[in-house]
Coordinates of C-alpha atoms in Angstrom, one line a residue:
X1 CA 93.7 101.8 109.1
X2 CA 93.6 104.4 111.8
X3 CA 92.1 107.7 110.5
X4 CA 92.0 111.0 112.4
X5 CA 89.6 113.7 111.2
X6 CA 90.3 117.2 112.4
X7 CA 87.0 119.1 112.1
X8 CA 87.5 122.8 111.9
X9 CA 83.9 123.9 111.9
X10 CA 82.2 125.5 114.9
X11 CA 78.8 124.3 113.7
X12 CA 77.7 120.9 115.1
X13 CA 75.3 120.2 112.2
X14 CA 76.8 122.3 109.4
X15 CA 78.0 121.6 105.9
X16 CA 81.5 120.4 107.0
X17 CA 80.1 117.9 109.5
X18 CA 77.8 116.6 106.7
X19 CA 80.9 115.9 104.6
X20 CA 82.7 114.2 107.5
X21 CA 79.7 111.9 108.3
X22 CA 79.3 110.8 104.7
X23 CA 83.0 109.8 104.6
X24 CA 82.8 108.3 108.1
X25 CA 80.0 105.9 107.0
X26 CA 82.0 104.7 104.0
X27 CA 85.3 104.3 106.0
X28 CA 83.7 102.4 108.9
X29 CA 82.0 100.0 106.4
X30 CA 85.4 99.0 105.2
X31 CA 86.6 98.3 108.8
X32 CA 88.7 101.5 109.3
X33 CA 88.9 103.0 112.8
X34 CA 88.1 106.7 112.6
X35 CA 88.4 109.4 115.4
X36 CA 86.8 112.7 114.8
X37 CA 88.0 115.7 116.8
X38 CA 86.0 118.9 116.7
X39 CA 88.9 121.4 117.4
X40 CA 86.5 124.3 117.8
X41 CA 85.2 122.6 121.0
X42 CA 88.8 122.3 122.3
X43 CA 91.1 124.8 124.0
X44 CA 94.0 124.7 121.5
X45 CA 96.3 127.7 121.5
X46 CA 98.5 128.8 118.6
X47 CA 102.2 127.8 118.4
X48 CA 104.5 130.0 120.5
X49 CA 107.5 129.3 118.2
X50 CA 109.5 128.7 121.4
X51 CA 111.2 125.6 120.1
X52 CA 110.8 123.8 123.5
X53 CA 109.5 120.8 121.6
X54 CA 112.7 120.4 119.6
X55 CA 115.1 121.2 122.5
X56 CA 114.3 120.4 126.1
X57 CA 110.9 119.0 125.3
X58 CA 112.1 116.1 123.2
X59 CA 109.0 116.2 120.9
X60 CA 106.5 117.4 123.5
X61 CA 104.8 120.8 123.5
X62 CA 105.3 123.1 126.5
X63 CA 101.6 124.2 126.3
X64 CA 99.4 121.9 128.4
X65 CA 96.1 122.6 126.6
X66 CA 93.7 120.3 124.8
X67 CA 96.2 119.6 122.0
X68 CA 97.7 117.1 124.5
X69 CA 94.6 114.9 123.9
X70 CA 95.2 115.0 120.1
X71 CA 99.0 114.2 120.1
X72 CA 98.5 110.5 121.0
X73 CA 95.8 110.1 118.2
X74 CA 98.2 111.8 115.7
X75 CA 101.0 109.3 116.6
X76 CA 98.7 106.3 115.9
X77 CA 97.0 107.8 112.8
X78 CA 97.9 106.4 109.4
X79 CA 95.7 109.0 107.6
X80 CA 94.6 112.5 108.6
X81 CA 91.6 114.3 107.1
X82 CA 91.5 118.1 107.4
X83 CA 87.9 119.3 107.2
X84 CA 87.0 123.0 107.4
X85 CA 84.7 125.8 106.2
X86 CA 86.6 128.3 104.2
X87 CA 87.1 131.6 106.1
X88 CA 88.9 134.4 104.2
X89 CA 90.2 131.9 101.6
X90 CA 91.8 129.7 104.3
X91 CA 91.1 127.2 107.1
X92 CA 89.2 128.2 110.2
X93 CA 91.5 129.8 112.8
X94 CA 90.8 126.9 115.2
X95 CA 91.9 124.3 112.7
X96 CA 95.0 126.3 111.7
X97 CA 96.1 126.4 115.4
X98 CA 95.9 122.6 115.6
X99 CA 97.8 122.2 112.3
X100 CA 100.6 124.5 113.5
X101 CA 100.9 122.6 116.7
X102 CA 101.7 119.3 114.9
X103 CA 105.1 120.9 114.4
X104 CA 106.1 119.6 117.9
X105 CA 106.0 116.0 116.6
X106 CA 108.0 116.7 113.4
X107 CA 106.2 114.0 111.6
X108 CA 103.7 111.6 113.4
X109 CA 105.4 108.2 113.2
X110 CA 102.7 106.2 111.4
X111 CA 101.2 109.0 109.3
X112 CA 101.4 108.5 105.5
X113 CA 98.1 109.7 103.9
X114 CA 95.9 112.8 104.0
X115 CA 92.8 114.2 102.5
X116 CA 91.1 117.6 102.5
X117 CA 87.3 118.5 102.8
X118 CA 86.3 122.1 102.2
X119 CA 82.9 123.8 102.4
X120 CA 82.0 127.3 101.3
X121 CA 79.4 129.5 99.8
X122 CA 81.4 130.3 96.6
X123 CA 83.5 128.3 94.2
X124 CA 86.3 131.0 94.0
X125 CA 87.6 131.0 97.6
X126 CA 89.5 127.7 97.9
X127 CA 92.9 128.7 96.8
X128 CA 94.5 129.7 100.1
X129 CA 93.3 126.6 101.9
X130 CA 94.4 124.3 99.1
X131 CA 97.8 126.0 98.9
X132 CA 98.4 125.6 102.6
X133 CA 97.3 122.0 102.5
X134 CA 99.5 121.0 99.6
X135 CA 102.6 122.9 100.6
X136 CA 102.6 123.4 104.3
X137 CA 101.0 120.0 105.1
X138 CA 101.4 117.4 102.4
X139 CA 104.9 118.5 101.2
X140 CA 106.2 119.4 104.7
X141 CA 105.1 116.0 106.2
X142 CA 105.8 114.0 103.1
X143 CA 102.3 112.6 102.9
X144 CA 100.3 111.0 100.0
X145 CA 97.4 113.3 99.0
X146 CA 94.4 111.0 98.8
X147 CA 92.1 113.8 97.5
X148 CA 90.6 117.2 97.8
X149 CA 86.8 117.4 98.1
X150 CA 85.0 120.7 97.8
X151 CA 81.4 121.8 98.0
X152 CA 79.8 125.2 97.7
X153 CA 76.3 126.7 97.7
X154 CA 73.7 124.1 96.6
X155 CA 76.3 121.3 96.5
X156 CA 76.5 121.5 100.3
X157 CA 74.5 118.6 102.0
X158 CA 73.4 117.3 98.5
X159 CA 72.9 113.6 97.9
X160 CA 75.6 113.7 95.1
X161 CA 78.1 115.0 97.7
X162 CA 77.1 112.3 100.2
X163 CA 77.6 109.6 97.7
X164 CA 81.0 111.0 96.6
X165 CA 82.4 111.1 100.1
X166 CA 80.8 107.7 101.1
X167 CA 82.5 106.2 98.0
X168 CA 85.8 107.8 98.9
X169 CA 85.7 106.3 102.4
X170 CA 84.7 102.9 101.0
X171 CA 87.6 103.0 98.5
X172 CA 90.3 103.2 101.1
X173 CA 92.4 100.0 101.5
X174 CA 92.6 98.6 104.9
X175 CA 96.0 97.3 105.9
X176 CA 95.9 94.6 108.6
X177 CA 99.3 95.7 109.9
X178 CA 100.8 99.2 110.5
X179 CA 103.5 100.2 108.0
X180 CA 106.1 99.9 110.8
X181 CA 105.0 96.3 111.6
X182 CA 105.1 95.4 107.9
X183 CA 108.6 96.8 107.4
X184 CA 109.9 95.1 110.5
X185 CA 108.7 91.7 109.1
X186 CA 110.2 92.4 105.7
X187 CA 113.6 93.5 107.2
X188 CA 113.7 90.3 109.3
X189 CA 113.9 88.1 106.3
X190 CA 111.1 85.8 107.5
X191 CA 109.1 83.8 104.9
X192 CA 105.8 85.4 103.9
X193 CA 102.9 83.0 103.8
X194 CA 100.3 83.5 101.1
X195 CA 97.1 85.0 102.5
X196 CA 98.7 86.2 105.7
X197 CA 98.4 89.8 107.0
X198 CA 101.9 90.5 105.7
X199 CA 100.9 89.2 102.3
X200 CA 97.8 91.4 102.3
X201 CA 99.9 94.5 103.2
X202 CA 102.3 93.6 100.3
X203 CA 99.4 93.6 97.9
X204 CA 98.1 97.0 99.1
X205 CA 101.5 98.7 99.0
X206 CA 102.3 97.2 95.6
X207 CA 99.1 98.5 94.1
X208 CA 99.8 101.9 95.5
X209 CA 103.4 101.8 94.1
X210 CA 102.0 100.8 90.7
X211 CA 99.7 103.8 90.6
X212 CA 102.4 106.2 91.5
X213 CA 105.2 104.8 89.3
X214 CA 102.7 104.8 86.4
X215 CA 102.3 108.6 86.9
X216 CA 106.1 109.0 87.1
X217 CA 106.8 107.0 83.9
X218 CA 104.0 108.0 81.6
X219 CA 104.0 111.8 81.6
X220 CA 106.4 114.8 81.9
X221 CA 106.7 116.2 85.4
X222 CA 108.6 119.3 86.7
X223 CA 111.3 118.6 89.3
X224 CA 108.9 119.8 92.0
X225 CA 106.2 117.4 90.8
X226 CA 108.7 114.5 90.7
X227 CA 109.8 115.3 94.3
X228 CA 106.1 115.3 95.4
X229 CA 105.5 111.9 93.7
X230 CA 108.5 110.3 95.4
X231 CA 107.3 111.7 98.8
X232 CA 104.1 109.9 98.2
X233 CA 105.9 106.7 97.0
X234 CA 108.2 106.5 99.9
X235 CA 106.0 108.0 102.6
X236 CA 109.0 110.1 103.6
X237 CA 110.5 113.5 102.9
X238 CA 112.9 113.4 100.0
X239 CA 116.3 115.0 100.4
X240 CA 117.5 118.2 98.6
X241 CA 118.8 118.2 95.0
X242 CA 116.9 115.1 94.0
X243 CA 116.5 114.2 90.3
X244 CA 115.3 111.2 88.3
X245 CA 115.3 110.2 84.6
X246 CA 112.4 107.8 84.2
X247 CA 111.4 105.0 83.9
X248 CA 111.6 104.0 87.6
X249 CA 110.2 100.8 89.1
X250 CA 109.7 99.5 92.6
X251 CA 107.6 96.7 94.1
X252 CA 106.8 98.7 97.3
X253 CA 108.3 102.2 97.7
X254 CA 107.8 102.4 101.4
X255 CA 111.1 100.5 101.9
X256 CA 113.0 103.4 100.2
X257 CA 114.7 106.3 101.9
X258 CA 116.1 109.1 99.6
X259 CA 118.7 111.4 101.1
X260 CA 120.4 114.5 99.7
X261 CA 122.0 114.9 96.3
X262 CA 120.5 111.8 94.8
X263 CA 120.2 111.2 91.0
X264 CA 118.3 108.1 89.6
X265 CA 118.5 106.8 86.1
X266 CA 118.1 103.5 84.3
X267 CA 120.1 101.4 81.8
X268 CA 120.2 97.9 80.4
X269 CA 122.3 96.4 83.1
X270 CA 121.2 98.2 86.3
X271 CA 117.7 99.4 86.8
X272 CA 118.5 101.9 89.5
X273 CA 121.6 104.0 89.9
X274 CA 122.2 106.4 92.7
X275 CA 124.6 109.2 92.5
X276 CA 124.8 109.6 96.3
X277 CA 125.7 107.2 99.1
X278 CA 123.0 108.9 101.2
X279 CA 120.3 106.9 99.4
X280 CA 119.3 103.5 100.9
X281 CA 117.5 101.1 98.6
X282 CA 116.6 97.8 100.3
X283 CA 115.8 95.4 97.5
X284 CA 112.9 93.1 98.2
X285 CA 112.4 90.3 95.7
X286 CA 109.0 90.4 94.1
X287 CA 108.9 86.6 94.2
X288 CA 108.2 86.9 97.9
X289 CA 104.6 87.6 97.0
X290 CA 104.2 84.0 96.1
X291 CA 106.1 82.1 98.7
X292 CA 104.1 79.6 100.8

């Protein structure tokens, strides 16, 4: 998996970098490719709100600064880690500029997961950064939140913290194919050979879908929480006016696209009903897992 870490700390050997390095050691041990960008060492300006990227620019930013080095990495990243010290209850200004400039891409084409690392001197200053991460980043881009990791005071640069972040990096599943490559093979109707890269991807995505559907089906969730869970399940933004009456089951999730005004329910004859034609539900037979 391609992982991009955006480091928002100006200190080369500070607490935030300690967290990044611990995660990096675990992720690399699992074979993940990780790029770490120290945004404080870059010349990255704030967004001008000029909308050039969504009009004449066709997805490219008019500002020719160091953000142009990061855009190609974002387009290839399957997971992004935001790492920052907490300044005035939020991200560092340098990291916030980089986050705002992602707007030019709408959503990076391969990105589906994210995590957050925060370091501070107090345990009561995280709220602003976490709110921005969950609402302006995870929700807006339709990403799966892989975890929020916080450290303050004596927790910073502790052995317990190093072990926690190393274990997190080591726990990430490594897909041999990108999501786009996997979906293209599945849509082609080709036979899936047991033990192949495609088969391994099916296993990873199925396990991910099992975890998310278990959350959907085994507890009450507000409409907002349901929407967030389906964003994680599908890896896409869910359309407006979405509702579901559990239980809901799927063997993948990433092959689903949910448009506007969709209602899902279940009955004895048909597991999934959609009240809108704007929902596309390709049905992949679970028996494909075992074809040779």
